[in-house]
Coordinates of C-alpha atoms and ligand atoms in Angstrom, one line a residue:
M102 CA 8.5 -24.9 -23.0
T103 CA 11.3 -23.4 -20.8
A104 CA 11.7 -20.2 -18.8
L105 CA 14.3 -19.2 -21.3
D106 CA 11.8 -19.4 -24.2
L107 CA 9.4 -17.1 -22.3
I108 CA 12.1 -14.5 -21.5
R109 CA 13.1 -14.5 -25.2
E110 CA 9.5 -14.2 -26.3
K111 CA 8.8 -11.3 -24.1
R112 CA 12.1 -9.7 -24.7
D113 CA 11.3 -9.7 -28.4
G114 CA 7.9 -8.1 -27.9
G115 CA 5.9 -11.3 -28.2
T116 CA 2.6 -12.3 -26.5
H117 CA 2.4 -15.1 -24.1
S118 CA -0.3 -17.8 -24.3
D119 CA -2.4 -18.6 -21.2
E120 CA -0.5 -21.9 -21.0
A121 CA 2.9 -20.1 -21.1
I122 CA 1.8 -17.8 -18.2
E123 CA 0.5 -20.7 -16.1
F124 CA 3.8 -22.6 -16.7
L125 CA 5.8 -19.5 -15.6
V126 CA 3.7 -18.8 -12.5
G127 CA 3.5 -22.4 -11.4
H128 CA 7.3 -22.9 -11.6
A129 CA 8.0 -19.5 -10.0
S130 CA 5.8 -20.7 -7.0
D131 CA 7.4 -24.0 -6.6
G132 CA 10.9 -22.6 -6.8
T133 CA 11.9 -24.5 -9.9
I134 CA 12.7 -21.4 -12.0
P135 CA 15.7 -19.6 -10.5
D136 CA 15.5 -15.9 -9.4
Y137 CA 17.8 -14.8 -12.2
Q138 CA 15.4 -16.1 -14.9
L139 CA 12.4 -14.7 -13.2
A140 CA 14.1 -11.3 -12.8
A141 CA 14.9 -11.2 -16.5
W142 CA 11.4 -12.1 -17.5
L143 CA 10.1 -9.4 -15.1
M144 CA 12.4 -6.8 -16.8
A145 CA 11.1 -8.0 -20.2
V146 CA 7.5 -7.5 -19.1
R147 CA 8.4 -4.1 -17.6
L148 CA 9.9 -3.0 -20.8
R149 CA 7.5 -4.6 -23.4
G150 CA 4.3 -4.5 -21.4
M151 CA 1.4 -7.0 -21.6
S152 CA -2.0 -7.2 -23.4
N153 CA -5.2 -7.2 -21.3
A154 CA -5.6 -10.9 -22.0
E155 CA -2.0 -11.6 -20.8
T156 CA -2.6 -9.4 -17.6
T157 CA -5.8 -11.3 -16.9
A158 CA -4.2 -14.6 -17.4
L159 CA -1.2 -13.7 -15.1
T160 CA -3.6 -12.4 -12.4
L161 CA -5.7 -15.6 -12.4
A162 CA -2.6 -17.8 -12.4
M163 CA -1.1 -15.9 -9.5
A164 CA -4.4 -16.0 -7.5
A165 CA -4.6 -19.8 -8.2
S166 CA -0.8 -20.3 -7.2
G167 CA -2.0 -21.1 -3.6
R168 CA -5.2 -21.6 -1.7
Q169 CA -8.1 -19.3 -2.6
L170 CA -10.2 -18.5 0.4
D171 CA -13.9 -19.2 0.6
L172 CA -15.3 -16.7 3.2
S173 CA -19.0 -17.6 2.4
S174 CA -19.5 -19.2 5.8
I175 CA -18.9 -15.7 7.5
P176 CA -22.1 -13.7 7.5
G177 CA -22.3 -10.5 5.5
R178 CA -20.5 -9.2 2.5
K179 CA -16.7 -9.1 3.2
V180 CA -14.6 -6.2 1.9
D181 CA -11.0 -5.6 1.2
K182 CA -9.0 -2.5 0.4
H183 CA -5.6 -2.0 -1.3
S184 CA -3.3 0.9 -2.2
T185 CA -1.1 0.6 -5.3
G186 CA 1.7 2.0 -3.2
G187 CA 2.7 5.5 -1.9
V188 CA 4.7 7.4 0.6
G189 CA 3.4 7.8 4.1
D190 CA 0.2 5.8 3.1
K191 CA -1.0 4.4 6.3
A192 CA -4.7 4.7 5.4
T193 CA -5.2 0.9 5.7
L194 CA -4.3 1.1 9.3
V195 CA -7.1 3.5 9.9
V196 CA -9.8 2.4 7.4
A197 CA -9.6 -1.3 8.0
P198 CA -10.3 -1.1 11.9
L199 CA -12.8 1.7 11.3
V200 CA -14.9 -0.4 8.8
A201 CA -14.6 -3.5 11.1
A202 CA -15.8 -1.4 14.0
A203 CA -18.9 -0.6 12.0
G204 CA -19.6 -4.3 11.7
V205 CA -18.3 -5.1 8.2
P206 CA -15.8 -8.0 8.1
V207 CA -12.4 -7.0 6.6
A208 CA -10.2 -9.8 5.0
K209 CA -7.1 -8.3 3.7
L210 CA -3.8 -9.5 2.2
S211 CA -1.1 -6.8 2.2
G212 CA 2.4 -6.4 1.0
R213 CA 5.8 -5.2 2.2
A214 CA 7.6 -2.1 1.2
L215 CA 8.1 -2.0 -2.5
G216 CA 10.5 0.1 -4.3
H217 CA 10.6 3.4 -2.5
S218 CA 7.0 3.0 -1.2
G219 CA 6.1 1.7 2.3
G220 CA 4.3 -1.6 3.0
T221 CA 1.5 -2.3 5.4
L222 CA 3.1 -5.5 6.5
D223 CA 6.4 -3.8 7.5
K224 CA 4.4 -1.1 9.3
L225 CA 2.4 -3.7 11.3
E226 CA 5.6 -5.4 12.2
A227 CA 6.7 -2.2 14.0
I228 CA 4.2 -3.2 16.6
P229 CA 6.1 -5.5 19.1
G230 CA 5.1 -9.1 18.5
F231 CA 2.8 -8.6 15.5
Q232 CA 2.7 -11.7 13.2
V233 CA 1.8 -11.1 9.6
D234 CA 2.3 -14.8 8.5
L235 CA -1.1 -16.4 9.2
S236 CA -2.2 -19.8 7.9
T237 CA -5.2 -19.7 5.7
D238 CA -7.3 -21.4 8.4
R239 CA -6.2 -18.9 11.1
F240 CA -6.9 -16.0 8.6
V241 CA -10.5 -17.1 8.0
E242 CA -11.1 -18.0 11.7
Q243 CA -9.8 -14.5 12.8
V244 CA -12.1 -12.7 10.2
R245 CA -15.0 -14.7 11.7
R246 CA -14.1 -14.1 15.4
V247 CA -12.6 -10.6 15.4
G248 CA -14.1 -9.2 12.2
I249 CA -10.7 -8.2 10.7
A250 CA -7.4 -9.9 9.6
I251 CA -4.4 -8.4 7.8
A252 CA -1.8 -10.9 6.6
G253 CA 1.0 -11.4 3.9
Q254 CA 1.4 -13.7 1.0
T255 CA 2.6 -17.1 2.2
A256 CA 3.7 -20.4 0.8
D257 CA 0.0 -21.1 1.0
M258 CA -1.6 -17.9 -0.2
V259 CA -0.5 -16.3 -3.5
P260 CA 3.0 -17.7 -3.3
A261 CA 3.7 -16.4 -6.9
D262 CA 3.2 -12.8 -5.7
R263 CA 5.5 -13.4 -2.8
V264 CA 8.3 -14.5 -5.2
F265 CA 7.7 -11.8 -7.9
Y266 CA 7.1 -9.0 -5.2
A267 CA 10.5 -9.5 -3.6
L268 CA 12.3 -9.8 -6.9
R269 CA 10.5 -6.6 -8.4
D270 CA 11.5 -4.7 -5.3
A271 CA 15.2 -5.4 -5.9
T272 CA 15.3 -5.3 -9.7
A273 CA 13.6 -1.9 -10.6
T274 CA 10.6 -3.7 -12.1
V275 CA 7.9 -2.2 -9.9
D276 CA 6.4 0.5 -12.0
S277 CA 4.6 -1.6 -14.6
V278 CA 0.8 -1.5 -15.1
P279 CA 0.5 -5.3 -15.7
L280 CA 2.8 -6.2 -12.8
V281 CA 1.1 -3.8 -10.4
A282 CA -2.4 -4.9 -11.5
S283 CA -1.7 -8.6 -11.3
S284 CA 0.1 -8.4 -7.9
V285 CA -2.6 -6.3 -6.3
M286 CA -5.6 -8.3 -7.9
S287 CA -4.2 -11.7 -7.4
K288 CA -4.1 -11.1 -3.6
K289 CA -7.5 -9.5 -3.7
L290 CA -9.1 -12.4 -5.6
A291 CA -7.4 -15.1 -3.4
A292 CA -8.4 -13.5 -0.1
G293 CA -12.0 -14.1 -1.0
A294 CA -13.7 -10.7 -0.2
D295 CA -16.9 -10.0 -2.1
A296 CA -16.1 -6.3 -2.8
I297 CA -12.8 -4.6 -3.3
L298 CA -11.7 -1.0 -3.0
L299 CA -8.5 0.3 -4.6
D300 CA -6.6 3.5 -3.9
V301 CA -4.5 4.1 -7.1
K302 CA -1.8 6.5 -6.1
C303 CA -0.6 9.1 -8.7
G304 CA 2.3 11.4 -8.6
S305 CA 6.0 11.6 -7.8
G306 CA 5.8 9.2 -4.8
A307 CA 3.7 6.7 -6.7
F308 CA 4.7 4.0 -9.4
I309 CA 2.3 5.8 -11.7
R310 CA 3.2 9.5 -12.3
T311 CA 0.4 10.8 -14.7
I312 CA -3.3 10.9 -14.4
A313 CA -3.7 9.2 -17.8
D314 CA -1.6 6.2 -16.7
A315 CA -3.4 6.2 -13.3
E316 CA -6.7 6.0 -15.2
D317 CA -5.4 3.1 -17.2
L318 CA -4.2 1.3 -14.1
A319 CA -7.5 1.9 -12.3
R320 CA -9.5 0.7 -15.3
A321 CA -7.4 -2.5 -15.5
L322 CA -7.9 -3.2 -11.8
V323 CA -11.7 -2.6 -12.0
A324 CA -11.9 -4.7 -15.0
L325 CA -10.1 -7.6 -13.3
G326 CA -12.2 -7.4 -10.3
T327 CA -15.4 -7.2 -12.2
S328 CA -14.7 -10.1 -14.5
A329 CA -14.0 -12.2 -11.4
K330 CA -17.5 -11.2 -10.1
R331 CA -16.2 -9.0 -7.3
E332 CA -17.6 -5.5 -7.1
T333 CA -14.6 -3.3 -7.5
I334 CA -14.2 0.5 -7.3
A335 CA -11.0 2.4 -7.5
Y336 CA -10.1 6.0 -6.4
I337 CA -7.2 7.8 -7.9
T338 CA -5.6 10.0 -5.2
D339 CA -2.7 12.5 -5.2
M340 CA 0.8 11.2 -4.3
E341 CA 2.9 14.3 -5.1
Q342 CA 3.5 14.8 -1.5
P343 CA 3.4 12.2 1.3
L344 CA 0.0 11.2 2.8
G345 CA -0.3 12.8 6.2
R346 CA 3.0 13.8 7.8
A347 CA 4.8 10.7 9.0
V348 CA 7.0 8.6 6.6
G349 CA 8.6 5.5 8.3
N350 CA 7.2 2.3 9.7
A351 CA 6.7 3.0 13.5
L352 CA 6.2 6.7 12.9
E353 CA 3.2 5.9 10.5
V354 CA 1.7 3.5 13.0
N355 CA 1.9 6.2 15.5
E356 CA 0.1 8.6 13.1
A357 CA -2.6 6.0 12.3
I358 CA -3.3 5.7 16.1
E359 CA -3.5 9.4 16.3
T360 CA -6.0 9.4 13.5
L361 CA -8.0 6.7 15.1
V362 CA -8.5 8.8 18.1
G363 CA -9.4 11.9 16.0
H364 CA -6.1 13.8 16.3
G365 CA -4.5 12.8 13.0
P366 CA -3.7 15.0 10.0
P367 CA -7.0 16.3 8.5
E368 CA -6.4 15.0 4.9
L369 CA -5.6 11.6 6.3
E370 CA -8.8 11.6 8.3
M371 CA -10.7 12.8 5.3
L372 CA -9.3 10.1 3.0
S373 CA -9.9 7.4 5.5
L374 CA -13.5 8.4 6.2
R375 CA -14.2 8.6 2.4
L376 CA -12.6 5.2 1.7
A377 CA -14.4 3.7 4.7
E378 CA -17.7 5.1 3.6
E379 CA -17.2 3.6 0.2
L380 CA -16.4 0.1 1.8
L381 CA -19.7 0.3 3.9
Q382 CA -21.7 1.0 0.7
L383 CA -19.9 -1.9 -1.1
A384 CA -20.8 -4.1 1.9
R385 CA -24.4 -2.8 1.5
H386 CA -24.1 -1.8 5.2
S387 CA -26.9 0.7 6.1
G388 CA -25.0 3.8 7.0
G389 CA -23.4 4.0 10.3
N390 CA -21.6 6.9 11.9
L391 CA -18.0 6.4 11.0
K392 CA -16.7 9.5 12.7
G393 CA -18.7 8.3 15.7
H394 CA -16.6 5.2 15.8
I395 CA -13.4 7.4 16.0
L396 CA -14.9 9.6 18.7
D397 CA -16.3 6.8 20.9
G398 CA -13.0 4.8 20.7
S399 CA -14.5 1.9 19.0
A400 CA -12.2 2.1 15.9
L401 CA -9.2 2.2 18.1
R402 CA -10.4 -0.8 20.2
K403 CA -10.9 -2.8 17.0
F404 CA -7.3 -1.9 16.0
A405 CA -6.2 -3.2 19.5
Q406 CA -8.2 -6.4 19.0
L407 CA -6.5 -6.9 15.6
I408 CA -3.1 -6.4 17.2
E409 CA -3.8 -8.9 20.0
A410 CA -5.3 -11.5 17.7
Q411 CA -2.1 -11.4 15.6
G412 CA 0.3 -11.7 18.6
G413 CA 1.1 -8.0 19.0
D414 CA 1.1 -5.8 22.0
P415 CA -2.4 -3.9 22.0
K416 CA -1.0 -1.5 24.7
V417 CA 0.7 0.4 21.8
T418 CA -2.7 1.9 21.0
Q419 CA -2.8 3.5 24.5
D420 CA 0.9 4.2 24.7
P421 CA 2.5 4.7 21.3
S422 CA 5.9 5.2 23.2
L423 CA 6.0 1.3 23.2
L424 CA 6.7 1.5 19.4
P425 CA 10.4 1.5 18.3
A426 CA 11.8 5.0 18.3
A427 CA 15.0 6.5 16.6
P428 CA 17.5 7.9 19.1
V429 CA 18.2 11.0 17.0
Q430 CA 15.8 13.6 15.9
R431 CA 17.1 16.4 13.8
P432 CA 15.1 19.2 12.2
V433 CA 15.5 20.5 8.7
M434 CA 14.9 24.2 8.6
G435 CA 13.4 26.4 5.9
V436 CA 15.8 29.1 4.7
K437 CA 13.3 31.6 3.4
A438 CA 9.7 32.7 4.2
G439 CA 6.8 31.8 1.9
I440 CA 4.3 29.1 1.1
V441 CA 5.3 25.5 0.5
S442 CA 4.6 24.7 -3.2
R443 CA 6.4 21.3 -3.3
A444 CA 7.1 18.6 -0.7
D445 CA 8.4 15.8 -3.1
A446 CA 7.1 12.4 -2.0
L447 CA 9.8 10.5 -3.8
E448 CA 12.7 12.5 -2.5
I449 CA 11.3 12.1 1.1
A450 CA 10.8 8.4 0.5
L451 CA 14.4 8.0 -0.8
A452 CA 15.7 9.9 2.2
G453 CA 13.7 7.6 4.5
K454 CA 15.1 4.6 2.6
S455 CA 18.6 5.6 3.0
L456 CA 18.0 6.0 6.7
G457 CA 17.2 2.3 6.7
A458 CA 13.4 2.3 6.4
G459 CA 13.3 0.4 3.1
R460 CA 15.2 -2.5 1.4
D461 CA 17.8 -2.5 -1.4
R462 CA 18.1 -6.3 -1.4
K463 CA 15.5 -9.0 -1.2
D464 CA 14.8 -10.1 2.4
A465 CA 17.2 -7.4 3.8
P466 CA 16.2 -6.3 7.4
I467 CA 14.8 -2.7 7.7
D468 CA 14.9 -0.2 10.6
L469 CA 11.4 0.1 11.8
A470 CA 12.0 3.2 13.9
V471 CA 13.6 5.7 11.4
G472 CA 11.9 8.1 8.9
V473 CA 10.9 11.7 8.3
V474 CA 8.0 13.6 9.7
L475 CA 6.9 16.6 7.7
Q476 CA 6.1 19.7 9.7
K477 CA 4.9 21.6 6.6
K478 CA 2.8 20.5 3.5
I479 CA 1.9 22.1 0.3
G480 CA 0.0 25.3 0.8
D481 CA 1.4 25.8 4.3
R482 CA 3.1 29.1 5.3
V483 CA 6.7 28.8 6.5
E484 CA 9.0 31.4 8.1
A485 CA 12.7 31.4 7.5
G486 CA 14.3 29.2 10.4
E487 CA 11.1 27.2 11.0
P488 CA 11.4 23.4 10.7
L489 CA 10.1 21.9 7.4
A490 CA 10.6 18.3 8.6
I491 CA 12.1 16.2 11.4
I492 CA 14.5 13.4 10.6
H493 CA 14.3 10.4 12.8
A494 CA 17.7 8.6 12.5
R495 CA 19.8 5.9 14.2
T496 CA 22.8 8.2 14.3
E497 CA 23.7 11.9 14.0
A498 CA 25.8 11.0 10.9
A499 CA 22.8 9.2 9.2
A500 CA 20.6 12.2 9.9
A501 CA 23.3 14.5 8.5
S502 CA 23.6 12.4 5.4
V503 CA 20.0 12.9 4.3
S504 CA 19.4 16.4 5.5
N505 CA 20.2 18.2 2.2
R506 CA 18.0 15.7 0.4
V507 CA 15.0 16.4 2.7
A508 CA 15.6 20.1 2.4
A509 CA 15.7 19.9 -1.4
A510 CA 12.4 18.0 -1.4
F511 CA 10.7 21.3 -0.5
T512 CA 10.1 24.4 -2.7
I513 CA 9.1 27.6 -1.1
S514 CA 7.2 30.1 -3.3
A515 CA 5.4 33.4 -3.0
E516 CA 2.1 31.6 -3.3
A517 CA 0.7 28.0 -3.6
A518 CA -2.6 26.4 -3.0
P519 CA -3.1 23.1 -1.1
R520 CA -3.3 20.2 -3.6
P521 CA -6.6 18.3 -4.0
L522 CA -6.2 14.8 -2.6
L523 CA -9.2 13.0 -4.3
L524 CA -8.8 13.0 -8.1
R525 CA -11.1 10.3 -9.7
R526 CA -13.5 7.6 -8.7
V527 CA -13.5 4.7 -11.2
T528 CA -16.2 2.1 -11.4
A529 CA -17.2 -0.4 -14.0
S530 CA -19.5 2.2 -15.6
G531 CA -16.9 5.0 -16.0
I532 CA -14.7 7.7 -14.5
E533 CA -15.9 10.5 -12.2
R534 CA -13.7 13.6 -11.6
L535 CA -13.4 14.5 -8.0
D536 CA -11.0 17.4 -8.3
T537 CA -13.2 20.0 -10.0
Ligands
LIG314 N1 0.7 -3.2 -3.9 C1 0.9 -4.5 -4.3 O1 0.4 -5.5 -3.7 N2 1.5 -4.8 -5.5 C2 2.1 -3.9 -6.3 O2 2.7 -4.2 -7.3 C3 2.0 -2.5 -5.8 C4 1.3 -2.2 -4.7

């Protein structure tokens, strides 16, 4: 068996055996299949798809490509949360410390920016000194000692996802149900939590555009978790417009800190509290006043402890001006009065990416300070000459180059209602509608 055989098999619409998938994942992880062959195989999967059995085999092989953590020595049910990728999605930075502040251990493996979407690891690296590369021993020790750890895939943990993830980002092979499902669930299974909560993003700023496809992905994720004996629940949430207002790494950390002190955008706080509540239930934790952990400062203190444990400067939680800031801030004005009926998440993300907030090439550096902060969201009234968004850029020229794109992301109409954020809740027993 060779990589070329597998590229050909998938290109021609064939089905891989478990052995073939194990061969490919094993040699992707040890570096003996070159990137160009892996990229060709990923494109074949993107175009031809995979059966449920292939997706399961891929997920299990990826999870087993490095060490799989055993967290059983840490008391209590450990939980993990993951988003399938969106724009302005900083919910993990709020939910994880909130749940840990309530006493439930959080053991989370995250990813970097992927395609046009942001990544939790890049956001955390906007905090001066923050280290996302933890050894497995340090990861487990930190969950035990601090009650929370958020790290990236390493040569030790899920190395196959590290390889595929970076290649997918640079080869337009992100938006594939089997590739997203195996990437997410391999990390979740390897990190060892007992229960898993997934936020499947749906809409222009997500990799999945339609509710039917989002339901397919959510069902696939829940089935993978359930068959691996981890209680798994998925929410499907709206991603037609960015979550919250800030899009860009340091800008999003700042907004997460505002939310952890109770002054964040209401929809981000609502989603964070809902996901945190679900995690407490998955952990069999008896209630707890989550909003109280925001109001009494304990959620923010837990975030500061996480930052300190991973080498970052915890003072950013008290003084967000310590985060990197872009020198240029340029407003984008509305030209007519009315109600915002569209604030296109993909267009805003692409504007942020061309400012430098994302990568076009594997391992390229990104500018952690730049991005876009929305001043208006769908359903908001806007007057002519009022700002729709503020561009945070490195130079005036960079700001000017995306200004039309940001303006074009908005549509102003005579009327428009705010969009529902929570769309579905998917468990092993079925799908519940939340948007009626
Ligand atoms: N998050 C991941 O970890 N992988 C994906 O493919 C998408 C989101």
